[in-house]
Amino acid sequence: RQALAGGEARPITPPFGDAASLAVSPDGRFIIYVHSDGKDDAIAICDTEGKHWPQRIATASDFYMHPCWHPDGKRIAWISWDHPNMPWDGTVLHLATLDVDRADLPALRDEEGIAGGKSVAIFQPQFSPEGKGLAYVSDETGYGNLMLYDLEHGASRALTSGEEEIAQPGWVQGERTFGFTHDGAAIVYRGRTGGQDTLRRIDLATGVVEPFAGQLEGYLLFSQISPSPSEDVVAMIAQGPTVPPRVVTCASGSHPRIHRFSTTETIPQGDLSVPEQVTWRSSGGEVVHGLYYPPRNEAFVGRGLPPAIVQVHGGPTSQYTLGYSAQAQFFTSRGYAVLQVNHRGSTGYGREYREALKGNWGIVDVEDTAAGARFLSESRRADANRLVVMGGSAGGYTVLRCLTEHPGLFRAALCLYGVSDLFRLALETHKFEAHYTDSLVGQLPEASAAYRERSPIYSADRIVDPIAIFQGEEDRVVPKEQSELIVESLRRRGIKHEYHLYPGEGHGFRRTETIEAFYRDVERFLRENVLFA
């Protein structure tokens, strides 16, 4: 706890475990939050003065998310789920009453599950300002739509419908895609179609949905939607393909006010590539989605078809969007085209598209990526002889599988902390993803044959294309041993490769010097193996 005027920050909870998704009670006396010690998770409560030992008030589930307070300070709501589910598979929305008439901390009573289940995912509960309703997002229809639960009558009704995603995959705590206006008369939310967001406003009395009237040209991605509690202004993080993330506020009918820039924004607009949403057919005829960035640099004009980087996102439950991609701009400003693949299993296209990866990881993502590479050459968007496949973590796994299943399709590969051994991933990963591979591949030991068949380490001798591997020395999600097993096979067979091990880095690179070294090494590797090979 620290005064806004400054001074010393003092702890109000003991230094035990991790706290996330904090929510302060309306009267400022208490905080509910998600507590985890790495083994057990809970909804916990503490007082804001630190006078009482925190209490774990909900402990029956494996995971918790999004605790929130009712305006009367006597009711709370939260989301929970259990293994083997991930939060986008199925969650339960809980509503409970607190006994606040106690000398110490409030105690939980009258708790009930009011929405969701093992096959319906709930996201971001939020009470209305006047306290009559509880809004949330549910994917019961196959897309994440807004719902409103009537607290007096105990029934929910749909506020939105259609093929637009309002939810986010619950990888992290505290994300907000909607919020009530200060008077409770409307909800402002962001709806995502493909990789593009639209900010909308729904009138709760009439049900009329209309675009938010702010002047938001150039912004195509919105997050942390936060309407003001006292006026018709919405705060958010806004960005676009040529606009890095900014903290902005916007009132109806006005241009947004920029409060914070995430970067210096010194790159001329003429040197920034604008992506095109594209689709192609995979090997079985299925439609696959992606974003295509053409090369862009006003100082140079290329001759012939450009080389291209085919990027695969991590997760694998994730998505490339029309936000600002510094990595894509790095490549396009140097003469490369970029195709960002939203293979089957990606979010943003409905539950059916996302669940196409269930049991098929290492198969449909690989075929969709290979088909994307062929799409580039067949549509004359890139040179078929200068294609590079790139990905990190789960995307790095797809990169390795592309090399083992489609040798010669790519001129070279860039693999960042890629999974090479599915057995180790399933058996050694952290609690949150402990059963993730159950749905992506299958349960062990019954699915052992599939794990072996799809683990690149067991087919590494089929890799013949040049590859650069980048790894954090302290990575606990994909330990360095997974990369080094692949490197040993390459070294033994004399396959051209590079291995870059970064000290002090974990799963994803954070240090400025590491990121600079990474891009220098990538650019040199591509010059030697793609541009001038």
Tab-separated table of N, CA and C in Angstrom, residues 474-530:
chain	number	residue	atom	x	y	z
A	474	GLU	N	17.691	-19.714	-19.291
A	474	GLU	CA	16.925	-19.996	-18.081
A	474	GLU	C	15.446	-20.282	-18.376
A	475	ASP	N	15.141	-20.667	-19.596
A	475	ASP	CA	13.761	-20.970	-19.987
A	475	ASP	C	13.267	-22.191	-19.211
A	476	ARG	N	12.148	-22.018	-18.480
A	476	ARG	CA	11.573	-23.132	-17.719
A	476	ARG	C	10.372	-23.741	-18.444
A	477	VAL	N	9.836	-23.045	-19.436
A	477	VAL	CA	8.707	-23.583	-20.198
A	477	VAL	C	9.209	-24.536	-21.278
A	478	VAL	N	10.179	-24.073	-22.063
A	478	VAL	CA	10.856	-24.920	-23.048
A	478	VAL	C	12.344	-24.892	-22.703
A	479	PRO	N	12.815	-25.799	-21.850
A	479	PRO	CA	14.213	-25.774	-21.414
A	479	PRO	C	15.181	-25.896	-22.572
A	480	LYS	N	16.391	-25.375	-22.360
A	480	LYS	CA	17.393	-25.351	-23.429
A	480	LYS	C	17.713	-26.738	-23.955
A	481	GLU	N	17.515	-27.769	-23.122
A	481	GLU	CA	17.803	-29.120	-23.579
A	481	GLU	C	16.964	-29.503	-24.792
A	482	GLN	N	15.749	-28.935	-24.903
A	482	GLN	CA	14.903	-29.251	-26.063
A	482	GLN	C	15.543	-28.732	-27.347
A	483	SER	N	16.127	-27.534	-27.294
A	483	SER	CA	16.810	-26.990	-28.472
A	483	SER	C	18.107	-27.729	-28.737
A	484	GLU	N	18.820	-28.085	-27.682
A	484	GLU	CA	20.143	-28.686	-27.854
A	484	GLU	C	20.071	-30.104	-28.405
A	485	LEU	N	18.967	-30.803	-28.176
A	485	LEU	CA	18.795	-32.110	-28.799
A	485	LEU	C	18.703	-31.979	-30.322
A	486	ILE	N	17.983	-30.940	-30.784
A	486	ILE	CA	17.905	-30.688	-32.228
A	486	ILE	C	19.270	-30.272	-32.765
A	487	VAL	N	19.953	-29.385	-32.046
A	487	VAL	CA	21.265	-28.898	-32.477
A	487	VAL	C	22.251	-30.061	-32.619
A	488	GLU	N	22.199	-31.013	-31.704
A	488	GLU	CA	23.117	-32.154	-31.764
A	488	GLU	C	22.886	-32.973	-33.030
A	489	SER	N	21.616	-33.164	-33.411
A	489	SER	CA	21.327	-33.894	-34.648
A	489	SER	C	21.850	-33.125	-35.856
A	490	LEU	N	21.674	-31.821	-35.876
A	490	LEU	CA	22.155	-31.005	-36.998
A	490	LEU	C	23.674	-31.039	-37.091
A	491	ARG	N	24.319	-30.917	-35.941
A	491	ARG	CA	25.781	-30.903	-35.912
A	491	ARG	C	26.342	-32.246	-36.385
A	492	ARG	N	25.752	-33.309	-35.921
A	492	ARG	CA	26.236	-34.653	-36.266
A	492	ARG	C	26.140	-34.920	-37.762
A	493	ARG	N	25.104	-34.363	-38.416
A	493	ARG	CA	24.887	-34.634	-39.839
A	493	ARG	C	25.441	-33.540	-40.739
A	494	GLY	N	26.015	-32.504	-40.139
A	494	GLY	CA	26.620	-31.446	-40.935
A	494	GLY	C	25.621	-30.526	-41.615
A	495	ILE	N	24.412	-30.409	-41.060
A	495	ILE	CA	23.400	-29.502	-41.609
A	495	ILE	C	23.731	-28.074	-41.168
A	496	LYS	N	23.646	-27.148	-42.091
A	496	LYS	CA	23.979	-25.762	-41.769
A	496	LYS	C	23.018	-25.219	-40.718
A	497	HIS	N	23.571	-24.714	-39.629
A	497	HIS	CA	22.733	-24.214	-38.542
A	497	HIS	C	23.515	-23.238	-37.682
A	498	GLU	N	22.771	-22.484	-36.886
A	498	GLU	CA	23.336	-21.630	-35.852
A	498	GLU	C	22.546	-21.858	-34.575
A	499	TYR	N	23.249	-21.776	-33.435
A	499	TYR	CA	22.582	-21.906	-32.145
A	499	TYR	C	23.011	-20.745	-31.268
A	500	HIS	N	22.023	-19.947	-30.846
A	500	HIS	CA	22.304	-18.776	-30.020
A	500	HIS	C	21.631	-18.973	-28.661
A	501	LEU	N	22.437	-19.109	-27.626
A	501	LEU	CA	21.959	-19.294	-26.258
A	501	LEU	C	22.191	-18.006	-25.487
A	502	TYR	N	21.117	-17.407	-24.990
A	502	TYR	CA	21.207	-16.100	-24.341
A	502	TYR	C	21.169	-16.244	-22.820
A	503	PRO	N	22.251	-15.912	-22.135
A	503	PRO	CA	22.289	-15.998	-20.663
A	503	PRO	C	21.280	-15.049	-20.031
A	504	GLY	N	20.688	-15.494	-18.938
A	504	GLY	CA	19.776	-14.643	-18.184
A	504	GLY	C	18.403	-14.489	-18.790
A	505	GLU	N	18.142	-15.130	-19.927
A	505	GLU	CA	16.840	-15.004	-20.581
A	505	GLU	C	15.996	-16.255	-20.339
A	506	GLY	N	14.678	-16.049	-20.238
A	506	GLY	CA	13.748	-17.152	-20.046
A	506	GLY	C	12.943	-17.422	-21.299
A	507	HIS	N	11.648	-17.592	-21.116
A	507	HIS	CA	10.761	-17.929	-22.238
A	507	HIS	C	10.300	-16.639	-22.899
A	508	GLY	N	11.050	-16.186	-23.867
A	508	GLY	CA	10.863	-14.861	-24.463
A	508	GLY	C	11.991	-13.971	-24.008
A	509	PHE	N	12.466	-13.117	-24.895
A	509	PHE	CA	13.644	-12.299	-24.616
A	509	PHE	C	13.225	-10.931	-24.115
A	510	ARG	N	13.831	-10.470	-23.024
A	510	ARG	CA	13.437	-9.227	-22.364
A	510	ARG	C	14.527	-8.157	-22.391
A	511	ARG	N	15.770	-8.556	-22.307
A	511	ARG	CA	16.857	-7.589	-22.177
A	511	ARG	C	17.141	-6.890	-23.503
A	512	THR	N	17.403	-5.580	-23.405
A	512	THR	CA	17.657	-4.789	-24.609
A	512	THR	C	18.826	-5.355	-25.407
A	513	GLU	N	19.901	-5.711	-24.713
A	513	GLU	CA	21.080	-6.215	-25.416
A	513	GLU	C	20.804	-7.545	-26.107
A	514	THR	N	19.937	-8.372	-25.506
A	514	THR	CA	19.566	-9.642	-26.136
A	514	THR	C	18.759	-9.402	-27.404
A	515	ILE	N	17.786	-8.511	-27.320
A	515	ILE	CA	16.924	-8.234	-28.477
A	515	ILE	C	17.743	-7.650	-29.623
A	516	GLU	N	18.670	-6.743	-29.297
A	516	GLU	CA	19.538	-6.188	-30.342
A	516	GLU	C	20.381	-7.272	-30.982
A	517	ALA	N	20.974	-8.148	-30.155
A	517	ALA	CA	21.798	-9.229	-30.690
A	517	ALA	C	20.963	-10.185	-31.532
A	518	PHE	N	19.751	-10.465	-31.088
A	518	PHE	CA	18.865	-11.368	-31.828
A	518	PHE	C	18.602	-10.852	-33.235
A	519	TYR	N	18.223	-9.584	-33.373
A	519	TYR	CA	17.907	-9.056	-34.699
A	519	TYR	C	19.146	-8.922	-35.585
A	520	ARG	N	20.289	-8.615	-34.986
A	520	ARG	CA	21.522	-8.601	-35.779
A	520	ARG	C	21.827	-9.989	-36.318
A	521	ASP	N	21.681	-10.992	-35.463
A	521	ASP	CA	21.969	-12.361	-35.886
A	521	ASP	C	20.972	-12.852	-36.925
A	522	VAL	N	19.700	-12.484	-36.750
A	522	VAL	CA	18.679	-12.872	-37.723
A	522	VAL	C	18.975	-12.259	-39.081
A	523	GLU	N	19.275	-10.973	-39.110
A	523	GLU	CA	19.510	-10.296	-40.381
A	523	GLU	C	20.730	-10.875	-41.098
A	524	ARG	N	21.794	-11.136	-40.355
A	524	ARG	CA	22.984	-11.717	-40.971
A	524	ARG	C	22.700	-13.132	-41.487
A	525	PHE	N	22.002	-13.943	-40.689
A	525	PHE	CA	21.664	-15.311	-41.105
A	525	PHE	C	20.846	-15.308	-42.392
A	526	LEU	N	19.889	-14.413	-42.493
A	526	LEU	CA	19.055	-14.352	-43.698
A	526	LEU	C	19.850	-13.874	-44.909
A	527	ARG	N	20.743	-12.932	-44.712
A	527	ARG	CA	21.584	-12.491	-45.837
A	527	ARG	C	22.405	-13.656	-46.372
A	528	GLU	N	22.977	-14.430	-45.452
A	528	GLU	CA	23.880	-15.510	-45.864
A	528	GLU	C	23.155	-16.713	-46.445
A	529	ASN	N	21.909	-16.958	-45.980
A	529	ASN	CA	21.228	-18.194	-46.353
A	529	ASN	C	20.007	-18.013	-47.241
A	530	VAL	N	19.571	-16.763	-47.427
A	530	VAL	CA	18.386	-16.523	-48.250
A	530	VAL	C	18.682	-15.507	-49.358
